[in-house]
mmCIF file of C-alpha atoms in Angstrom:
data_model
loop_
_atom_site.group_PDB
_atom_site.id
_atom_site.type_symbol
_atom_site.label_atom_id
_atom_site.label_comp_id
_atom_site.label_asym_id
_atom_site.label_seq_id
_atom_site.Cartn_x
_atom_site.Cartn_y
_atom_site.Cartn_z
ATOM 1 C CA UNK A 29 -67.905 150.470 -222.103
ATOM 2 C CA UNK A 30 -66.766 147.563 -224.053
ATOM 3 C CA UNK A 31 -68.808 147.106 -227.464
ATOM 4 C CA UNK A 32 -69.817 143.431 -228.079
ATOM 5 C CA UNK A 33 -71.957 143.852 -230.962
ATOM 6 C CA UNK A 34 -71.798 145.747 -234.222
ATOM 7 C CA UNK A 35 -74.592 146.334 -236.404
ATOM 8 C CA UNK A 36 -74.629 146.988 -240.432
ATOM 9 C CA UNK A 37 -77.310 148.639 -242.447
ATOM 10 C CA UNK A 38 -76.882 146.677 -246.098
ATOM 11 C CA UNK A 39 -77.517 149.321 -249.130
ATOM 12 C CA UNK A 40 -75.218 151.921 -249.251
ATOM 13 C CA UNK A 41 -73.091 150.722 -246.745
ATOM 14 C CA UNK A 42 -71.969 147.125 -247.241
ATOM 15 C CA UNK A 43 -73.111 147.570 -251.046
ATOM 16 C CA UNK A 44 -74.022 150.515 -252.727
ATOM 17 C CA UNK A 45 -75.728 151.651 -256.133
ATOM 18 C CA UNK A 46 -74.918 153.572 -259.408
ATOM 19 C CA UNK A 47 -78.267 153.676 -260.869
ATOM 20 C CA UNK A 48 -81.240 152.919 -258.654
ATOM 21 C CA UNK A 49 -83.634 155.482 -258.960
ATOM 22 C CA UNK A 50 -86.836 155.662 -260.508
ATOM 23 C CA UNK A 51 -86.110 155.122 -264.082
ATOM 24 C CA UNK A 52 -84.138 151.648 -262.968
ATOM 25 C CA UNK A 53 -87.400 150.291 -260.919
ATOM 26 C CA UNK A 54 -89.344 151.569 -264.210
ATOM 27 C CA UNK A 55 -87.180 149.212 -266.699
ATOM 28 C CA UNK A 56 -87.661 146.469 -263.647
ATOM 29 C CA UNK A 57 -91.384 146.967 -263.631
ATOM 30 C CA UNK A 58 -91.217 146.577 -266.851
ATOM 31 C CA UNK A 59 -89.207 142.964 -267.337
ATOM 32 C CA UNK A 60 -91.615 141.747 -264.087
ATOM 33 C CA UNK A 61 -94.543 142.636 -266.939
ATOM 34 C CA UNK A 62 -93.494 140.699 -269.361
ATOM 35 C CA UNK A 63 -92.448 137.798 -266.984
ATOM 36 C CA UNK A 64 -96.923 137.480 -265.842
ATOM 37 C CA UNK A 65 -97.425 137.838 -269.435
ATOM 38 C CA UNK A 66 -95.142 135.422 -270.143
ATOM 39 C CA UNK A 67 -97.372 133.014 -267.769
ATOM 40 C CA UNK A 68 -99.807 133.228 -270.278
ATOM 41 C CA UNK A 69 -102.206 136.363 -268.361
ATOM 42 C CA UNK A 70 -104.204 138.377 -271.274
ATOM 43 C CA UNK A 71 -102.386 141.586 -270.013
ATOM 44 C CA UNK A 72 -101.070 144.605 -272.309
ATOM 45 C CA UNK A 73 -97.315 144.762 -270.354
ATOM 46 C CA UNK A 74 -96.736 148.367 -270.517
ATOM 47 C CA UNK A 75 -100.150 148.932 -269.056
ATOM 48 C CA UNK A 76 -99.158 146.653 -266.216
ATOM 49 C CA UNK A 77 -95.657 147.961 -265.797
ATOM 50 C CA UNK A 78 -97.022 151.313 -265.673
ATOM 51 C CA UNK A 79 -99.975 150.688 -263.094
ATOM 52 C CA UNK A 80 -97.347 148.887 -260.584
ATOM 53 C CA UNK A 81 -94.591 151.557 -260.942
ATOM 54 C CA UNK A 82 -97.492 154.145 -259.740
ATOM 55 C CA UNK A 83 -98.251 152.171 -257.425
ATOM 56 C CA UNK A 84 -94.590 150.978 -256.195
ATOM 57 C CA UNK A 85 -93.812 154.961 -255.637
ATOM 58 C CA UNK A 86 -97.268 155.348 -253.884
ATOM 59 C CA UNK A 87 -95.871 153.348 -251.583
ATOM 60 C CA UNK A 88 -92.351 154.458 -251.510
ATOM 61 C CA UNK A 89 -93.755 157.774 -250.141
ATOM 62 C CA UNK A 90 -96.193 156.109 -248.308
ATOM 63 C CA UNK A 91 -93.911 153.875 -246.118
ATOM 64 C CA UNK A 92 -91.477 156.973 -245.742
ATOM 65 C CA UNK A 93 -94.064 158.695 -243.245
ATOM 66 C CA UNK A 94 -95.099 155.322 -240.979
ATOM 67 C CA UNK A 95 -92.194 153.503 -241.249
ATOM 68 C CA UNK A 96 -94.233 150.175 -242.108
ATOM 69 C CA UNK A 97 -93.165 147.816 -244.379
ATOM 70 C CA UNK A 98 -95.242 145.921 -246.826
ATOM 71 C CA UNK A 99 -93.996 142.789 -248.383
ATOM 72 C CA UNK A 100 -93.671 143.305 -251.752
ATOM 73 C CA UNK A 101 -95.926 140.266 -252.880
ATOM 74 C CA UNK A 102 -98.599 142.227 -251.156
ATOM 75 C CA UNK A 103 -98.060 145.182 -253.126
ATOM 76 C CA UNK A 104 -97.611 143.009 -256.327
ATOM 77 C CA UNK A 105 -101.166 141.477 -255.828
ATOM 78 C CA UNK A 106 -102.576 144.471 -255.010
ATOM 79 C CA UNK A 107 -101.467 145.795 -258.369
ATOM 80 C CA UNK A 108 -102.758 142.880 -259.913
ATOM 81 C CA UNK A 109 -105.930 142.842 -258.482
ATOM 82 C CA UNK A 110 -106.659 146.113 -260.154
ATOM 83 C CA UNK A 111 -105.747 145.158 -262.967
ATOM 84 C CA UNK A 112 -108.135 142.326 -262.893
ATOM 85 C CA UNK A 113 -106.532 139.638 -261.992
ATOM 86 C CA UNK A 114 -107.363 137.775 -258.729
ATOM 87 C CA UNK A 115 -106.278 135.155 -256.621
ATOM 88 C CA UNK A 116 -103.125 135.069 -258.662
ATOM 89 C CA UNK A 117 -101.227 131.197 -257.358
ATOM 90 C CA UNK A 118 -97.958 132.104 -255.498
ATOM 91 C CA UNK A 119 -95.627 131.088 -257.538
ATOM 92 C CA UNK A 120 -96.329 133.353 -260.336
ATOM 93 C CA UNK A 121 -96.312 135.969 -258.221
ATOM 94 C CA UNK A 122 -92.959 135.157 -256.695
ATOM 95 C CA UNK A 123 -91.821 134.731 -260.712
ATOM 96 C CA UNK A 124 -93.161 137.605 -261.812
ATOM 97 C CA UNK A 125 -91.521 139.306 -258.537
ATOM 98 C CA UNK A 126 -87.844 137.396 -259.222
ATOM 99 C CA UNK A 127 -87.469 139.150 -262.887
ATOM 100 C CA UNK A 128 -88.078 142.817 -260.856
ATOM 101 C CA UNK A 129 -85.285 142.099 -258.552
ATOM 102 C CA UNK A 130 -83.227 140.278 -261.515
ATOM 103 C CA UNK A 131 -82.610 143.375 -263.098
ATOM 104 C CA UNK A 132 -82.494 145.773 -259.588
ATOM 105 C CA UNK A 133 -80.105 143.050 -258.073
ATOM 106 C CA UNK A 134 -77.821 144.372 -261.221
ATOM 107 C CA UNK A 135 -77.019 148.309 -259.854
ATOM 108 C CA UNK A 136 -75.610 146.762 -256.768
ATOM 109 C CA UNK A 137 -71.694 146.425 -255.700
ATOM 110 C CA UNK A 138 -69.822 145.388 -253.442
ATOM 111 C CA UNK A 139 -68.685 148.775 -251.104
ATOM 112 C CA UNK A 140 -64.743 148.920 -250.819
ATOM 113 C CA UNK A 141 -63.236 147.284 -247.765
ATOM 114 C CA UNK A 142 -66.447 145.626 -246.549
ATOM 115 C CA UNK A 143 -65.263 141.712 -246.742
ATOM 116 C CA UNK A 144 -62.166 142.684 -244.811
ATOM 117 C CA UNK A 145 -63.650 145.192 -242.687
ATOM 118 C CA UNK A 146 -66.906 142.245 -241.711
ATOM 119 C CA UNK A 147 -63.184 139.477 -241.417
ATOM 120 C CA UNK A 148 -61.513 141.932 -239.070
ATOM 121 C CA UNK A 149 -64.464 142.399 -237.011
ATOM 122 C CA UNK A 150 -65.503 138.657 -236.675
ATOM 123 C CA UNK A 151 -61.927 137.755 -236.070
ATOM 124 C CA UNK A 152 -61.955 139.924 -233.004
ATOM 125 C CA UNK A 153 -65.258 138.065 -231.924
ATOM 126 C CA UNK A 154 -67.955 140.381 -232.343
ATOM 127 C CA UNK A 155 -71.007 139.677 -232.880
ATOM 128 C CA UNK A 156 -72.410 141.182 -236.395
ATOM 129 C CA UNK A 157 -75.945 141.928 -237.248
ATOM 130 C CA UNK A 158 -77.556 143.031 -240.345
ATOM 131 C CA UNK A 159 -80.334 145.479 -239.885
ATOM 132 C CA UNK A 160 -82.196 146.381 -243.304
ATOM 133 C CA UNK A 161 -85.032 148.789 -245.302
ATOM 134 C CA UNK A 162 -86.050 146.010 -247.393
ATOM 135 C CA UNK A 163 -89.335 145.040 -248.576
ATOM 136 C CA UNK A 164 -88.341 141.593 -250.220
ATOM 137 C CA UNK A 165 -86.533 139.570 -247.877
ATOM 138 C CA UNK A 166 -85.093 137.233 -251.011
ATOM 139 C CA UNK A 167 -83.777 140.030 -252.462
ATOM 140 C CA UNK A 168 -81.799 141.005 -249.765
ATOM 141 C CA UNK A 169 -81.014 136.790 -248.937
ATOM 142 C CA UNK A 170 -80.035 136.628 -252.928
ATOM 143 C CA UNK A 171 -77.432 139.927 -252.272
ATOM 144 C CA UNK A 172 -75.576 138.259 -249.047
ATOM 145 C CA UNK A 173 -75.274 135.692 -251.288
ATOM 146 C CA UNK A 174 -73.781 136.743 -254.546
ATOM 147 C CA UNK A 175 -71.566 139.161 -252.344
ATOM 148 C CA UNK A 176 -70.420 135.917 -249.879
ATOM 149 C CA UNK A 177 -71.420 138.331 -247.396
ATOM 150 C CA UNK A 178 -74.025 135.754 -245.407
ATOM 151 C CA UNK A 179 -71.316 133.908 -243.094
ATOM 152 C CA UNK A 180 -70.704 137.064 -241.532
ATOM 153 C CA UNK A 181 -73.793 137.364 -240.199
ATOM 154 C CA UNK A 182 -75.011 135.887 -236.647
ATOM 155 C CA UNK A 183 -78.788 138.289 -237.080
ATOM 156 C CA UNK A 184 -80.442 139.402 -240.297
ATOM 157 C CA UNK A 185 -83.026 141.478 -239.600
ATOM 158 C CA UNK A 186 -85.202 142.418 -242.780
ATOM 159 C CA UNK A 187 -87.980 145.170 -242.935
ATOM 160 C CA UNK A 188 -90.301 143.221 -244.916
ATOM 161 C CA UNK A 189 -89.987 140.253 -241.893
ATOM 162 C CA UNK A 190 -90.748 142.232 -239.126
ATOM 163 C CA UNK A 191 -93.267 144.445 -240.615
ATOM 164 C CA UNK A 192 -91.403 147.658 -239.273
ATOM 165 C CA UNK A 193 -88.537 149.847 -240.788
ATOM 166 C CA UNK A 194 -85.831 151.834 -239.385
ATOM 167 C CA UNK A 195 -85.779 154.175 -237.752
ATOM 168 C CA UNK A 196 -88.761 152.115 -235.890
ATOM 169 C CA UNK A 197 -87.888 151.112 -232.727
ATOM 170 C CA UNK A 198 -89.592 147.576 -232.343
ATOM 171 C CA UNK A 199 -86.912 146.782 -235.717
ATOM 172 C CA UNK A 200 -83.963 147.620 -233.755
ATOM 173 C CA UNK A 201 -85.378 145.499 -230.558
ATOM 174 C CA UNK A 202 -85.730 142.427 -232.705
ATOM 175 C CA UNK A 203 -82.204 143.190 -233.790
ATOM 176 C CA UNK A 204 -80.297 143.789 -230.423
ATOM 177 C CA UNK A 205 -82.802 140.590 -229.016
ATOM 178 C CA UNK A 206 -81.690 138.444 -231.952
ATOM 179 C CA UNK A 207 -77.978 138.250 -230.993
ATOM 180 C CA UNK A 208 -78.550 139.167 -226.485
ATOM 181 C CA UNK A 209 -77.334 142.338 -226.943
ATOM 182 C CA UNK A 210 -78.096 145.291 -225.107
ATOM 183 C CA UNK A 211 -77.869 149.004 -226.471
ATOM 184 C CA UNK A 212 -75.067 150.089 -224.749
ATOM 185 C CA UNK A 213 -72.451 147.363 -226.166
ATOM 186 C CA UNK A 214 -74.084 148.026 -229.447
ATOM 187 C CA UNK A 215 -72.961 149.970 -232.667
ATOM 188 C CA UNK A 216 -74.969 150.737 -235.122
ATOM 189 C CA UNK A 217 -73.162 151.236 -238.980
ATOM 190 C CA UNK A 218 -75.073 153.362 -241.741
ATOM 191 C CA UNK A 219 -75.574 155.719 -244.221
ATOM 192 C CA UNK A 220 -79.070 156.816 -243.300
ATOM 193 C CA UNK A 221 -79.184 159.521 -241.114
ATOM 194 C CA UNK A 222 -82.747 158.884 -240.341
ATOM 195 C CA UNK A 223 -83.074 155.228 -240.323
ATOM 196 C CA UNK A 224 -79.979 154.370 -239.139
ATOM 197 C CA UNK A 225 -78.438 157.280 -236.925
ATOM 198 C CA UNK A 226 -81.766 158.481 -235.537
ATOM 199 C CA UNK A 227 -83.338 154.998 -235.202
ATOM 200 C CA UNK A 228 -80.072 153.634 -233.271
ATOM 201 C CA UNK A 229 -79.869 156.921 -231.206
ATOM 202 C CA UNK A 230 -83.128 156.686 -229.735
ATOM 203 C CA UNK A 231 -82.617 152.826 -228.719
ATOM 204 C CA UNK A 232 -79.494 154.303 -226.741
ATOM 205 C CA UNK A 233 -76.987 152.476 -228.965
ATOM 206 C CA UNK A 234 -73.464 153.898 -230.015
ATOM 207 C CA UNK A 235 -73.357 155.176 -233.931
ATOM 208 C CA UNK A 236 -70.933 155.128 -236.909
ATOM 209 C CA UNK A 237 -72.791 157.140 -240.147
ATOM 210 C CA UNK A 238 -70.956 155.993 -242.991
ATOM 211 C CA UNK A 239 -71.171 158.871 -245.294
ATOM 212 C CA UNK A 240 -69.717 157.910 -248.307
ATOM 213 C CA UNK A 241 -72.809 157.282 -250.234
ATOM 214 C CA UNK A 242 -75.188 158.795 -248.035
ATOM 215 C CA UNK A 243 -77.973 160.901 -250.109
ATOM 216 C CA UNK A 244 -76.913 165.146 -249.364
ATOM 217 C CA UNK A 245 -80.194 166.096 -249.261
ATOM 218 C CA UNK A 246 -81.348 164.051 -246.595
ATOM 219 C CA UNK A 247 -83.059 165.322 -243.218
ATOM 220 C CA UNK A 248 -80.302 165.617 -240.341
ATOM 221 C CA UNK A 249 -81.866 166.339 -236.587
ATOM 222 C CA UNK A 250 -79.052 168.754 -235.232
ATOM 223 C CA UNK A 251 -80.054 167.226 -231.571
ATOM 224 C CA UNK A 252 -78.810 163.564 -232.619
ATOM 225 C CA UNK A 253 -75.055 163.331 -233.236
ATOM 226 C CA UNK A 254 -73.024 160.589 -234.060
ATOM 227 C CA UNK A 255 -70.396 159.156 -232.957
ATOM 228 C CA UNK A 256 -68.948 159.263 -235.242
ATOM 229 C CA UNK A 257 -68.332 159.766 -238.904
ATOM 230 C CA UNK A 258 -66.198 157.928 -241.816
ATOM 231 C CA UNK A 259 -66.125 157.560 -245.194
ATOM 232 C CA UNK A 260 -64.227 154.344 -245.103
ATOM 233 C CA UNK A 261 -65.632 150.943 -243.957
ATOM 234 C CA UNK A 262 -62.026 150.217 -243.181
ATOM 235 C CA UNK A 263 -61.895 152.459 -239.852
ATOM 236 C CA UNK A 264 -64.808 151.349 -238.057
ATOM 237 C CA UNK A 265 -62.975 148.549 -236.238
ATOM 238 C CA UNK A 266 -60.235 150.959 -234.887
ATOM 239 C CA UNK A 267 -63.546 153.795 -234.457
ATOM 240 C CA UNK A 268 -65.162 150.894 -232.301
ATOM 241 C CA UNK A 269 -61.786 150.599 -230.372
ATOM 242 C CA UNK A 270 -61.648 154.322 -229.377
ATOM 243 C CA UNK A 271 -65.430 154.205 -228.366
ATOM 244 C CA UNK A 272 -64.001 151.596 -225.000
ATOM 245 C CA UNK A 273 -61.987 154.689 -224.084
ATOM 246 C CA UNK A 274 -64.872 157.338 -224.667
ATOM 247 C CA UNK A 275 -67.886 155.734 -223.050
#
């Protein structure tokens, strides 16, 4: 079976981070406080920084059981609103909202291989699709960016778009109908077991985990296999090759 199309999850896989965790989105919640204070709101920042980081890992845990992304404007407002403030305009939402990715956009780099790896693959003429857990599309838009990773990319497909997260099926649909593909001349890359493995399993696609930064303590289904396995971005195109002589 020849594979046409490959699919890449984005965090920990084409980038990866050093110090995301919940002490990082704290310090963000806290410079996205300042930045609605700064737009002249009567607020007390740590107060507000406080009330959305409780409410940011609500949600966190929240989204982790239905798989449904919110945007995070929506959560933004809805911290807001308890706070007080209603019918906040837009733009200072999306300002107060560009200093909290500002500093979260800083604990990301580039994962080795990945430009050449994405060059190789696109020289060969596959088609490449991002699939991504996001839940601020201009985050994710401002990463492909910085990392002149964008022109590899014929699909982006972002949670907070769609509505749905991986491992949901109806965000790997919009993905494979995106760029015509169907499952079976589809790979899916990632370092999420769940989202990634599981999610592209069920669809019926073919699956690379990409281990190297993937979290030890996450939940593995011993009926879903990959694959296959690496811990290099740099052997997926000759992984993809053996996969015409396996399937």
């Amino acid at each position: 079976m020849k594979i046409r199309t490959v699919f890449f999850d984005l965090g920990n896989t084409l980038l990866y981070n050093q110090h995301l965790n919940s002490n990082s989105i704290r310090i963000a919640c806290e410079k996205l406080a300042e930045a609605f204070q700064a737009l002249n709101y009567p607020v007390h920042p740590n107060e507000l920084a406080e009330k959305h980081f409780q409410n940011l890992m609500n949600y966190y845990n929240l989204r982790e059981m239905d798989y449904i992304e919110h945007s995070a404007d929506i959560i933004l407002s809805h911290t807001l609103e308890e706070m007080g403030f209603s019918h906040v305009p837009e733009e200072h939402i999306l300002k107060s909202l560009k200093a909290f990715y500002l500093s979260t956009e800083a604990n990301w780099y580039l994962t080795e291989h990945a430009i050449e790896t994405l060059e190789l693959l696109q020289n060969q003429n596959f088609k490449i699709g991002l699939i991504t857990n996001a839940s601020y599309a201009e985050d994710i838009r401002q990463l492909l960016e910085k990392y002149h990773l964008e022109k590899y990319f014929q699909s982006v497909i972002i949670s907070a778009e769609t509505g749905y997260r991986k491992p949901r099926q109806e965000i790997f649909d919009l993905a494979l109908y995106s760029l015509a593909s169907s499952p079976t001349n589809s790979v899916m890359v990632g370092d999420s077991f769940m989202a990634d493995i599981w999610g592209a399993y069920k669809k019926g696609m073919h699956t690379i985990w990409f281990n190297r930064y993937a979290v030890s303590s996450q939940l593995m289904l011993p009926l879903c296999k990959p694959d296959a396995v690496t811990s290099s971005l740099k052997k997926v195109p000759e992984i993809i090759k053996t996969f015409e002589n396996i399937f």
